[in-house]
mmCIF file of C-alpha atoms and ligand atoms in Angstrom:
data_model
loop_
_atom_site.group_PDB
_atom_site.id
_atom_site.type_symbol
_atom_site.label_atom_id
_atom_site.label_comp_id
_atom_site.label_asym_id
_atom_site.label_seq_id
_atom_site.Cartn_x
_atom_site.Cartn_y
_atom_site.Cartn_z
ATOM 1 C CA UNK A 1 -5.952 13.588 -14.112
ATOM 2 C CA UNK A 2 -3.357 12.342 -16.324
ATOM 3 C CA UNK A 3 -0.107 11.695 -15.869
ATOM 4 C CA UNK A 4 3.074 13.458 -17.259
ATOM 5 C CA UNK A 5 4.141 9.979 -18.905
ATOM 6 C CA UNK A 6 0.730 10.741 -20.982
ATOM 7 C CA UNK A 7 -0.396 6.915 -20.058
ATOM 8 C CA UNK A 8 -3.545 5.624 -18.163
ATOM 9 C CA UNK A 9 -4.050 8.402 -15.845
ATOM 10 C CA UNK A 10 -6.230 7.976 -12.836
ATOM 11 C CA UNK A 11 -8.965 9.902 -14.197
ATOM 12 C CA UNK A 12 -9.175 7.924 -17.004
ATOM 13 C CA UNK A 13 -10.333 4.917 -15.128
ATOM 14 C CA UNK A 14 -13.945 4.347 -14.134
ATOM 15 C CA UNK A 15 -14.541 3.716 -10.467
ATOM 16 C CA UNK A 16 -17.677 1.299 -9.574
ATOM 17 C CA UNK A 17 -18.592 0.943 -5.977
ATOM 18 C CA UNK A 18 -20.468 -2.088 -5.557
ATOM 19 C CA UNK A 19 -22.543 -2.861 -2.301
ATOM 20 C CA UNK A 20 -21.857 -6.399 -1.980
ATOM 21 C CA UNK A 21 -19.330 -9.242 -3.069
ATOM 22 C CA UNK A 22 -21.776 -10.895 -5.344
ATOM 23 C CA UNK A 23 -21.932 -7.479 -7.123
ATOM 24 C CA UNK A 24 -18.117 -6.863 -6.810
ATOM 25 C CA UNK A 25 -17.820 -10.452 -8.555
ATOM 26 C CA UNK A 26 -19.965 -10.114 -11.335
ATOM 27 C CA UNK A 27 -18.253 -6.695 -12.459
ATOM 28 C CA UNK A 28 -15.364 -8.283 -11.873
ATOM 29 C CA UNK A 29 -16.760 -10.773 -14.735
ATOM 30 C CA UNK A 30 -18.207 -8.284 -16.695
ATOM 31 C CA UNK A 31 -15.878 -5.422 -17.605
ATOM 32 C CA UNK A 32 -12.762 -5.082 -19.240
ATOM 33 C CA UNK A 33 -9.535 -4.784 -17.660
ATOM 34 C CA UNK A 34 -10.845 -4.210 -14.338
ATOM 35 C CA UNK A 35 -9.275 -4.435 -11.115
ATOM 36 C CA UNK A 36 -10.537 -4.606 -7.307
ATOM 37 C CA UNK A 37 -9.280 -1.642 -5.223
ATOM 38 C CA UNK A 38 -9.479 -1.705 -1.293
ATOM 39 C CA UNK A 39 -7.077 0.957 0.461
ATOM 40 C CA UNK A 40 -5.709 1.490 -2.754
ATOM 41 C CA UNK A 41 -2.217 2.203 -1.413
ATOM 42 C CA UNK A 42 -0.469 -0.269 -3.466
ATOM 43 C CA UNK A 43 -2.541 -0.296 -6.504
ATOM 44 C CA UNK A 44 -3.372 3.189 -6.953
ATOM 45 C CA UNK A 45 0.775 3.527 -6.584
ATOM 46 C CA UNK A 46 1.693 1.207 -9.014
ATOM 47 C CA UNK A 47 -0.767 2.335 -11.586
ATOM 48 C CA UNK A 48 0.676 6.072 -10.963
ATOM 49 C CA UNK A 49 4.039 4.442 -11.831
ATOM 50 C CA UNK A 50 2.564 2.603 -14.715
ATOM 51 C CA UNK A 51 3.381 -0.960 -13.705
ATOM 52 C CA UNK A 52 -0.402 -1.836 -13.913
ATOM 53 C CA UNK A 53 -2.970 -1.025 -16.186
ATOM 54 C CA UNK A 54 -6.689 -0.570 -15.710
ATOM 55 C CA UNK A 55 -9.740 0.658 -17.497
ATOM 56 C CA UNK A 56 -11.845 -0.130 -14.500
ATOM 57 C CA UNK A 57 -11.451 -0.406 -10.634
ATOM 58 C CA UNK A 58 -13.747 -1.384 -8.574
ATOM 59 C CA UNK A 59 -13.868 -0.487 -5.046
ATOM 60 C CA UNK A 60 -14.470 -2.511 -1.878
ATOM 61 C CA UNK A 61 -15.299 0.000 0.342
ATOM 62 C CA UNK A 62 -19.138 0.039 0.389
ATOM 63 C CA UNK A 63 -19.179 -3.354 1.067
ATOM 64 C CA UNK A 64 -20.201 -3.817 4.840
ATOM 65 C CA UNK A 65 -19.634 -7.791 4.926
ATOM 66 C CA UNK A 66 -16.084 -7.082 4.475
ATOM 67 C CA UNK A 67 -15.543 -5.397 7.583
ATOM 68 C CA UNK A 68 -15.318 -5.945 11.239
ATOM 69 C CA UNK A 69 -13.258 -8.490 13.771
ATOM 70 C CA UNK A 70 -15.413 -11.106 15.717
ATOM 71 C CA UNK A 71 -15.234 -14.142 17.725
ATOM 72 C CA UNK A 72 -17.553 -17.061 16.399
ATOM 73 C CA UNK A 73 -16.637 -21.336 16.145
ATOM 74 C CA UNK A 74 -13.324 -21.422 17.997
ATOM 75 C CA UNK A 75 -11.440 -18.855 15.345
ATOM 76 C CA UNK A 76 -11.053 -15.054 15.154
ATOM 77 C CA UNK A 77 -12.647 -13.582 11.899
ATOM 78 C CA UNK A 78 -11.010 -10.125 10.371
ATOM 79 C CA UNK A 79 -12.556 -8.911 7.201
ATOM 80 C CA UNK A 80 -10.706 -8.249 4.389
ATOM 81 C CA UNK A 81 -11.562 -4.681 4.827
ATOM 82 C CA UNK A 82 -9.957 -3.842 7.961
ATOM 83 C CA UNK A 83 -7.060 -1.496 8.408
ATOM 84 C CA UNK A 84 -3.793 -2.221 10.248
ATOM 85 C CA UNK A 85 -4.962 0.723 12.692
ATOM 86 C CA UNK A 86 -8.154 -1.294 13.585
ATOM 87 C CA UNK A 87 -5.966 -4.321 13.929
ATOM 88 C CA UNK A 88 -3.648 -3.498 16.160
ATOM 89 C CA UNK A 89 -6.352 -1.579 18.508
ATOM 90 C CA UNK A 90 -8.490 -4.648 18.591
ATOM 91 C CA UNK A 91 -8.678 -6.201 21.747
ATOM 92 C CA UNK A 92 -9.388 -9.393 20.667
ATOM 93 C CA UNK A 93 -6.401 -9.610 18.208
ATOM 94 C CA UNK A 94 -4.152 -8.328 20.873
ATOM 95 C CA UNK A 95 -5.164 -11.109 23.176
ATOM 96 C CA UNK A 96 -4.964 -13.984 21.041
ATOM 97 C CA UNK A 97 -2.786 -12.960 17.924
ATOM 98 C CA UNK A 98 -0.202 -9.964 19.494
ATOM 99 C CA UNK A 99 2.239 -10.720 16.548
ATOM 100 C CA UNK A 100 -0.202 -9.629 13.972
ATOM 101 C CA UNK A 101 -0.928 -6.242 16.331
ATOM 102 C CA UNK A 102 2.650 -6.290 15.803
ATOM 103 C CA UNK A 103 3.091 -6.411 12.238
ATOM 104 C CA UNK A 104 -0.334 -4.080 11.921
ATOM 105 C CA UNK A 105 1.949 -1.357 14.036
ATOM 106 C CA UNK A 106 4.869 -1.617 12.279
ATOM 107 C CA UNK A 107 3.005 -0.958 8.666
ATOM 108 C CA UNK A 108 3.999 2.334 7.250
ATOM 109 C CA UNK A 109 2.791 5.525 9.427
ATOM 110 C CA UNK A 110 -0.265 6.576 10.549
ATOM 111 C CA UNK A 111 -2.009 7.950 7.270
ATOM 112 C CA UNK A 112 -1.186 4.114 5.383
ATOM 113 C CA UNK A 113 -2.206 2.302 8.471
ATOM 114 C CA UNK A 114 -6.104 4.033 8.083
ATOM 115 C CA UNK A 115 -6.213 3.249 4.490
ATOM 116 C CA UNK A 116 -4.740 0.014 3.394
ATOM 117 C CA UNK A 117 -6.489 -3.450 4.757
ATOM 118 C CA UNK A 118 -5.536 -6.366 5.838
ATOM 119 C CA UNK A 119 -7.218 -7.912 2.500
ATOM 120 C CA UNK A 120 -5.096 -5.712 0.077
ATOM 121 C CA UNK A 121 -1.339 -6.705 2.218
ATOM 122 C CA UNK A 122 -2.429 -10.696 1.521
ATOM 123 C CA UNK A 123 -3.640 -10.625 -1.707
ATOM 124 C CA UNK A 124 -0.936 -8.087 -3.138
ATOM 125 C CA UNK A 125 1.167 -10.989 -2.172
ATOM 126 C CA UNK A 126 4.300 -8.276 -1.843
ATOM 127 C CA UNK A 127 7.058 -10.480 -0.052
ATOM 128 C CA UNK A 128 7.964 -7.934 2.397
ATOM 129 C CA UNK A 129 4.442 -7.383 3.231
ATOM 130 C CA UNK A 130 4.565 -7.569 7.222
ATOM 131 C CA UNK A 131 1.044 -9.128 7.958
ATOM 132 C CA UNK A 132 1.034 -12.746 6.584
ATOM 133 C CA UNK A 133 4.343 -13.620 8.465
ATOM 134 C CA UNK A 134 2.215 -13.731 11.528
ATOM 135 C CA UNK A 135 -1.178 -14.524 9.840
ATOM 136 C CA UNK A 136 0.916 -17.976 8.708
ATOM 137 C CA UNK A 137 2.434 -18.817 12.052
ATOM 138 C CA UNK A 138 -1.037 -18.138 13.599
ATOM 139 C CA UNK A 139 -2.132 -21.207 11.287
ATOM 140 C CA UNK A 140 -4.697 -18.747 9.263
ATOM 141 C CA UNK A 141 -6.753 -19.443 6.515
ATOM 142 C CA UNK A 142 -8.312 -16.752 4.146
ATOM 143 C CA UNK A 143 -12.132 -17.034 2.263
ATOM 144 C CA UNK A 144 -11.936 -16.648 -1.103
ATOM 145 C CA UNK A 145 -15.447 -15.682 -2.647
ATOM 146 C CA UNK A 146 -16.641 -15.733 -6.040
ATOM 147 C CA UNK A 147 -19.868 -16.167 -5.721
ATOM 148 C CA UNK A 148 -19.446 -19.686 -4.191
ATOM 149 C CA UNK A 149 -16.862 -19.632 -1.459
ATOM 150 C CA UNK A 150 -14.013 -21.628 -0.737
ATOM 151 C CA UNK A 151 -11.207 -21.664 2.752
ATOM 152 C CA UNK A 152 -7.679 -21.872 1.891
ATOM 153 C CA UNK A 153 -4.928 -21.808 4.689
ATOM 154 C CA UNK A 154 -2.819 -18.889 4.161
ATOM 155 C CA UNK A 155 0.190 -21.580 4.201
ATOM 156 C CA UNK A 156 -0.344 -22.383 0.695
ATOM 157 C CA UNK A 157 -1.847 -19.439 -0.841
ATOM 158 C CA UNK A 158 1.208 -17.379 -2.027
ATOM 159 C CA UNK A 159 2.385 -18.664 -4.834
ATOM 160 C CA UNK A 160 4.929 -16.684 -5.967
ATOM 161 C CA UNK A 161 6.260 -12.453 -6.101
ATOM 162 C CA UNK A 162 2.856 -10.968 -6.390
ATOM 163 C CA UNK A 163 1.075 -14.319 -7.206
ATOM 164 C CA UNK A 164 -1.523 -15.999 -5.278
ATOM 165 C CA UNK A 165 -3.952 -18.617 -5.501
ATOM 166 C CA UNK A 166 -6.856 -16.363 -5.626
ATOM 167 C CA UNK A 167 -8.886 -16.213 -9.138
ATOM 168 C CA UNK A 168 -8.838 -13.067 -11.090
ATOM 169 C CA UNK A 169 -13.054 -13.462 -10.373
ATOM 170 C CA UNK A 170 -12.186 -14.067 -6.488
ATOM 171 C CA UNK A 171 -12.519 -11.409 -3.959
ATOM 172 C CA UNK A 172 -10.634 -12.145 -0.717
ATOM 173 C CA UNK A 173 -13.351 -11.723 1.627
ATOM 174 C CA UNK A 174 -11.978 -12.746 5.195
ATOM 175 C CA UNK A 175 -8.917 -14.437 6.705
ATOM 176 C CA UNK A 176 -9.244 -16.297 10.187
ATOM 177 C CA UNK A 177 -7.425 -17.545 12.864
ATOM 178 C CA UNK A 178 -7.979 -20.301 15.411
ATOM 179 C CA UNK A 179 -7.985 -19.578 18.785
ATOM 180 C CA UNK A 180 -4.820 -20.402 19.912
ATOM 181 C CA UNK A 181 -4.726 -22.979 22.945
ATOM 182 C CA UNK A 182 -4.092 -21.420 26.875
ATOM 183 C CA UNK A 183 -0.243 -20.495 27.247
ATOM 184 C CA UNK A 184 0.605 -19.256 23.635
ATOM 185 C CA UNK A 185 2.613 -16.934 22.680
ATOM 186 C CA UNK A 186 3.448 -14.827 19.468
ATOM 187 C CA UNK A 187 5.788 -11.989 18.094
ATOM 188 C CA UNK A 188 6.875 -10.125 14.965
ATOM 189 C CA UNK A 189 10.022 -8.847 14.835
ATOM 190 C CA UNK A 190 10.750 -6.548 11.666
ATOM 191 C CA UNK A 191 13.976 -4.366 10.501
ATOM 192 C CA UNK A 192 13.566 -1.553 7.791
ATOM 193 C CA UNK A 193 15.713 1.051 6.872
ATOM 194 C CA UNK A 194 13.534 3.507 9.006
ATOM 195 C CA UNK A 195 11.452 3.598 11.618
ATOM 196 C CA UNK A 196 8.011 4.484 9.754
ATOM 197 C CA UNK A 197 6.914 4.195 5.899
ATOM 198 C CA UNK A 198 9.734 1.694 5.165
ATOM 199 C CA UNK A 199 8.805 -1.955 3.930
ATOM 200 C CA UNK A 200 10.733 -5.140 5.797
ATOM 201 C CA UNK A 201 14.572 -6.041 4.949
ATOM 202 C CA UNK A 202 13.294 -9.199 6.991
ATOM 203 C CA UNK A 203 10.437 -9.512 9.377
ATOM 204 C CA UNK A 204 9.869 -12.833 11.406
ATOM 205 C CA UNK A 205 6.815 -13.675 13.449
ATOM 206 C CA UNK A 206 7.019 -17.069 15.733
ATOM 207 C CA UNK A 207 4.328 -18.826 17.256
ATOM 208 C CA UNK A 208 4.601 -21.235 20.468
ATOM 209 C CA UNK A 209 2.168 -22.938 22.822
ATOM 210 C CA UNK A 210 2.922 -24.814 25.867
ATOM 211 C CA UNK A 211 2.534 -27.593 27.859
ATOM 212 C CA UNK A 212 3.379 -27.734 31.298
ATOM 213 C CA UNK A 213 6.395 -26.965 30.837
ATOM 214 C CA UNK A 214 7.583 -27.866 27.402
ATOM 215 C CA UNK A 215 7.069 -26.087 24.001
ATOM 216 C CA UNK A 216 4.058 -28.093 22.197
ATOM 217 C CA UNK A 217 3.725 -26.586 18.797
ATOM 218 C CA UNK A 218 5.886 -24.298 17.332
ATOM 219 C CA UNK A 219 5.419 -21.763 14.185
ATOM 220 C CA UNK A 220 8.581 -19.884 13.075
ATOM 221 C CA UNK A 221 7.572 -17.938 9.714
ATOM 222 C CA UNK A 222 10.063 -15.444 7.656
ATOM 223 C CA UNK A 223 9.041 -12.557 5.248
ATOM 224 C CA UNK A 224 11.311 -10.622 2.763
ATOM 225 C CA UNK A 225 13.639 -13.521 2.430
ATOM 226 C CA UNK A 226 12.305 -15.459 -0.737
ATOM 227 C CA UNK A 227 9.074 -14.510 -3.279
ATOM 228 C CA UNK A 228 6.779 -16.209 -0.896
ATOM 229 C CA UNK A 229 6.870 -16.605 3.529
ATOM 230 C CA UNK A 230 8.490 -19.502 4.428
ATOM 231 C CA UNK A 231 7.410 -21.441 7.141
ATOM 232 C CA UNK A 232 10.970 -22.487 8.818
ATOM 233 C CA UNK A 233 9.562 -26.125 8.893
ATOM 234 C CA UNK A 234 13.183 -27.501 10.629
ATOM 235 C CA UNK A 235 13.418 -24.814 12.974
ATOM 236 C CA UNK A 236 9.796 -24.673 14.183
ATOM 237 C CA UNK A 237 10.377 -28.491 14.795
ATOM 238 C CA UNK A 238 13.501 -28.009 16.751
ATOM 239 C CA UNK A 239 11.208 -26.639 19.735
ATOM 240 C CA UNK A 240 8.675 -28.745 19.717
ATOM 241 C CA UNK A 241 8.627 -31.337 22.929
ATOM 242 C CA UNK A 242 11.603 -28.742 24.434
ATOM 243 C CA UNK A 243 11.998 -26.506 27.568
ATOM 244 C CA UNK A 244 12.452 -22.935 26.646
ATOM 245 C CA UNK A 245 15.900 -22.054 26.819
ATOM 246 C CA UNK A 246 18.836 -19.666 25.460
ATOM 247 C CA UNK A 247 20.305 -22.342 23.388
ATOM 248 C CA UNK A 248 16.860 -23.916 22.380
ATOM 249 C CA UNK A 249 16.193 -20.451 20.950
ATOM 250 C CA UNK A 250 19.758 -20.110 19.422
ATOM 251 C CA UNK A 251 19.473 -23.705 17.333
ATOM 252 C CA UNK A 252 16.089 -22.587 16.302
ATOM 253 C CA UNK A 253 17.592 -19.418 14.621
ATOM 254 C CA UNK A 254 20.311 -20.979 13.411
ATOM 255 C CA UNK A 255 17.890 -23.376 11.720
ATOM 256 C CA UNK A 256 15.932 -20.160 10.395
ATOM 257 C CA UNK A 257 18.443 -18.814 8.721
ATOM 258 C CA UNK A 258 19.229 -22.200 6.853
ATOM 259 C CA UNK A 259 15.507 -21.439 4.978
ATOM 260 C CA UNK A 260 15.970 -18.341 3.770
ATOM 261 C CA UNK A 261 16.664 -17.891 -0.060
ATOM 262 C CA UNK A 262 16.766 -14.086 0.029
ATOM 263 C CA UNK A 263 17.839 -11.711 -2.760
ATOM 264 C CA UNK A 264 19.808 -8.499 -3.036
ATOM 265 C CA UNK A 265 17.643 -5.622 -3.699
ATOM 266 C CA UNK A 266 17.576 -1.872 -3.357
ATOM 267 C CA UNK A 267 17.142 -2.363 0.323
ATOM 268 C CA UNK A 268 19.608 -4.634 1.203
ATOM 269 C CA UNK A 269 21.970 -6.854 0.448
ATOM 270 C CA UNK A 270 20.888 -10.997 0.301
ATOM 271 C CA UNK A 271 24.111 -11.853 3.061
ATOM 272 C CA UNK A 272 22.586 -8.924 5.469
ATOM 273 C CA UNK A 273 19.176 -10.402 5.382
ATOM 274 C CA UNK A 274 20.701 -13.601 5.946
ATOM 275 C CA UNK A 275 22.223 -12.412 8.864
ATOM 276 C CA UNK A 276 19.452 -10.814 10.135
ATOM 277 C CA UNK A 277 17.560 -13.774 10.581
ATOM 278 C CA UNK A 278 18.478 -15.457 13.534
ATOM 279 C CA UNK A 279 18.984 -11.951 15.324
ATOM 280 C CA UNK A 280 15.211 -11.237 14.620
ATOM 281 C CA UNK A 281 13.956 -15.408 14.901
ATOM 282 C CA UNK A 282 15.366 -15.440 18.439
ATOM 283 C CA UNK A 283 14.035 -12.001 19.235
ATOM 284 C CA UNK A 284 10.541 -13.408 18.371
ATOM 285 C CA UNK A 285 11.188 -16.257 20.364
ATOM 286 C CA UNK A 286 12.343 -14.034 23.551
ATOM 287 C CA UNK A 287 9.359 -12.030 22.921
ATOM 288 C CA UNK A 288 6.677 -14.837 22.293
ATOM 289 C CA UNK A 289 8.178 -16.555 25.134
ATOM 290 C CA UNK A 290 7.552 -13.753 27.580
ATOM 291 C CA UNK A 291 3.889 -13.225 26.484
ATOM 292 C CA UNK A 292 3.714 -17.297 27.651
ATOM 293 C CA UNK A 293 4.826 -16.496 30.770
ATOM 294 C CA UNK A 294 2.664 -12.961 31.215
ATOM 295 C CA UNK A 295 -0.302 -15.075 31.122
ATOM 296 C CA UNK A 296 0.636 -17.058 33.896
HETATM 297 C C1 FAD B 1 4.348 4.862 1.829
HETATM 298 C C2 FAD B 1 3.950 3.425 1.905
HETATM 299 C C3 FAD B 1 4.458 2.642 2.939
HETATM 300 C C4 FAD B 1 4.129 1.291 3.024
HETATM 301 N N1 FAD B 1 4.635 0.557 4.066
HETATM 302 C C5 FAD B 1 4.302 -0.743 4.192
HETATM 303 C C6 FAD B 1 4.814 -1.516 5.283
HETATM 304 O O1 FAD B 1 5.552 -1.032 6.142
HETATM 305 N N2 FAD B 1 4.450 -2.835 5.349
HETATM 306 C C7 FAD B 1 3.623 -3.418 4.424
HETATM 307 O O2 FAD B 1 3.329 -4.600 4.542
HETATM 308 N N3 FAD B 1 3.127 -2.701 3.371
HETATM 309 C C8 FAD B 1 3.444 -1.400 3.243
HETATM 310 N N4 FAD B 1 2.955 -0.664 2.186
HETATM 311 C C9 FAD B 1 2.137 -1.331 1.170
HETATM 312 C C10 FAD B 1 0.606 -1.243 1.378
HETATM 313 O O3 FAD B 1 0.240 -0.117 2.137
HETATM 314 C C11 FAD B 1 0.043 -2.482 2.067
HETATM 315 O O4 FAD B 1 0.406 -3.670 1.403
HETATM 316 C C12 FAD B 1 -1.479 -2.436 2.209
HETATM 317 O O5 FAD B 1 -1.893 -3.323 3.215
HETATM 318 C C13 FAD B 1 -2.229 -2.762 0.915
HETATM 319 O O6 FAD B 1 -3.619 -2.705 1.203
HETATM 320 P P1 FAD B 1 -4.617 -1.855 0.315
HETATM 321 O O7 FAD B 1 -5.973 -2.066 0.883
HETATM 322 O O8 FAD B 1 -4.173 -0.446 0.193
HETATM 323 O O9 FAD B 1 -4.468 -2.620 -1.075
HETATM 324 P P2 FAD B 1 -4.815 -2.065 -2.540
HETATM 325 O O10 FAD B 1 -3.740 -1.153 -2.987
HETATM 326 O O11 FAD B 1 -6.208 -1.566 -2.611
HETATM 327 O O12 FAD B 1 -4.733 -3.447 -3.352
HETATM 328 C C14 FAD B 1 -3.517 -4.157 -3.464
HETATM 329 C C15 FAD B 1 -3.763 -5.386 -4.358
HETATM 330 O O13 FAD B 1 -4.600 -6.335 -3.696
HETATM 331 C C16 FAD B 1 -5.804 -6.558 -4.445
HETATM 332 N N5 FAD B 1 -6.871 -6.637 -3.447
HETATM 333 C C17 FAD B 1 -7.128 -5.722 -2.469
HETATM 334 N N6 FAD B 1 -8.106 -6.173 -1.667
HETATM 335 C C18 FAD B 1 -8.478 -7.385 -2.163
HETATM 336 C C19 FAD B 1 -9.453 -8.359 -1.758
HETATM 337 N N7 FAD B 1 -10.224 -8.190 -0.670
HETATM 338 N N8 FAD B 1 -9.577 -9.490 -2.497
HETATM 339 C C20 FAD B 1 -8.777 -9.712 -3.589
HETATM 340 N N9 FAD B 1 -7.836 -8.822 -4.015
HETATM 341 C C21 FAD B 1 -7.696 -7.675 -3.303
HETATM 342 C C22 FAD B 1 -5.929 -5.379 -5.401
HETATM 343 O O14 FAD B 1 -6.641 -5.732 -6.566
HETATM 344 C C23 FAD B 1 -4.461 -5.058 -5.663
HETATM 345 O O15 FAD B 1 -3.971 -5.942 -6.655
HETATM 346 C C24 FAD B 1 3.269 0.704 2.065
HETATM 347 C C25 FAD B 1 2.747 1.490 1.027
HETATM 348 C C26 FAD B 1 3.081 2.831 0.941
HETATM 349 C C27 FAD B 1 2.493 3.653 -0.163
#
């Protein structure tokens, strides 16, 4: 199938389905202008709209290491192939991580939600992509394979609007998450212009554990507001050592909004998202809070 425009159309591309990353890798190596395809709901997309080019994609679905969500040394494992509907079902995710069962839920509608991956949302490196808010203030790190493999926390792995750290021979293979200590609590709060198939204006996800009965660490991360997450360093710190409170919360948003270097776009303008940021920081806080105090 071509396209109208008479450029690359799908059908012009050659598909290859490898069986495992080391064969993924070396087509990667191997052929021209090739590209890796998971869900293919932002790829195949863009390449409809002709913002990317490819002679060759190569798909990730046959490849069986890439999938499933376990428990092993301490951390949570998700493989790059799993979808934001087996995410946010997943009993141990919900447990441990409930802001990323948060963002997973809030991705799109149903149909997306069974096709994309969690692999394809953090490597696409979109900013208003609603998983690594949460995958960042969960302290996550993704594995990076190319043959030899290589852990990178997901903290410094977006570089820029659509740019990552990850080689153009790297396949993201797995992110994970430690096991966050007894009495932790997490939340992602997004807005979007509708309720389903709508990308973030802003999305926050926070991240606190306690002790006794003070706030020992502290995550507060922002999407949507700048090319990469930001990790609201001054505002996470605020908590840290303090009671949960009202006005504890209402500094630390205050603080939040102080990090955000949002733009104006189609979707909004970069003084609403501003404003939106402490509504949605302390709503995460409220929320993460209460999921503390469930466990009890
Ligand atoms: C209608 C619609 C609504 C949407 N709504 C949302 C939303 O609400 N929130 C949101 O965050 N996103 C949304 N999206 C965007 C998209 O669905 C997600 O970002 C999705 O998670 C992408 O995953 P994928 O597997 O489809 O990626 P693909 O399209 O297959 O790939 C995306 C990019 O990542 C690369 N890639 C994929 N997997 C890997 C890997 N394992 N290792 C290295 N590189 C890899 C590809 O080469 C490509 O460059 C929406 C898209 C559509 C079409």
């Amino acid at each position: 199938m071509s396209d109208s425009k008479g450029s690359t159309g799908l059908l012009d591309i050659k598909l290859h389905k490898p069986q495992s990353i080391e064969e993924a890798v070396k087509l990667l190596g191997d052929l021209e202008d090739a590209k890796l395809v998971a869900g293919g709901t932002d790829l195949l997309v863009d390449i409809k709209q002709g913002l990317i080019t490819a002679k060759n994609l190569i798909s990730l679905q046959n490849i069986q290491s890439l999938r499933g969500i376990w428990e092993e040394t301490g951390k949570i494992w998700i493989g790059a192939m799993m979808t934001p509907k087996e995410i946010q079902t997943d009993s141990l995710i919900n447990q441990h991580v409930p802001s990323l069962s948060d963002a997973a839920r809030s991705i799109a509608a149903t149909q997306i939600r069974s096709m994309a991956t969690i692999g394809g949302n953090v490597a696409s490196a979109v900013p208003s992509a609603d998983m690594p808010p949460p995958l960042i203030a969960a302290e996550a790190s993704g594995v990076l394979d190319c043959g030899t493999s290589r852990e990178i926390s997901l903290a410094e792995f977006f570089t820029g609007a659509r740019e990552t750290i990850c080689g153009a021979a790297e396949v993201l293979a797995s992110v994970w998450i430690p096991i966050p200590p007894p009495r932790t609590g997490s939340s992602y709060q997004k807005l979007a212009l509708r309720e389903a198939n709508a990308l973030a204006v802003v999305g926050v996800a926070s991240q606190i554990s306690l002790s006794g009965d003070k706030i020992a660490k502290a995550n507060i991360v922002l999407g949507a507001v700048a090319p990469t997450p930001i990790l609201a360093l001054k505002a996470s710190e605020s908590l840290r050592g303090q009671r949960p409170s009202e006005s504890l919360f209402e500094e630390a948003a205050y603080l939040a909004k102080q990090a955000a270097k949002p733009i104006s776009d189609i979707r909004a303008s970069a003084w609403y998202r501003k404003e939106l940021i402490p509504i949605l920081t302390r709503r995460s806080l409220d929320v993460a809070w209460v999921r503390v105090r469930e466990q009890s």
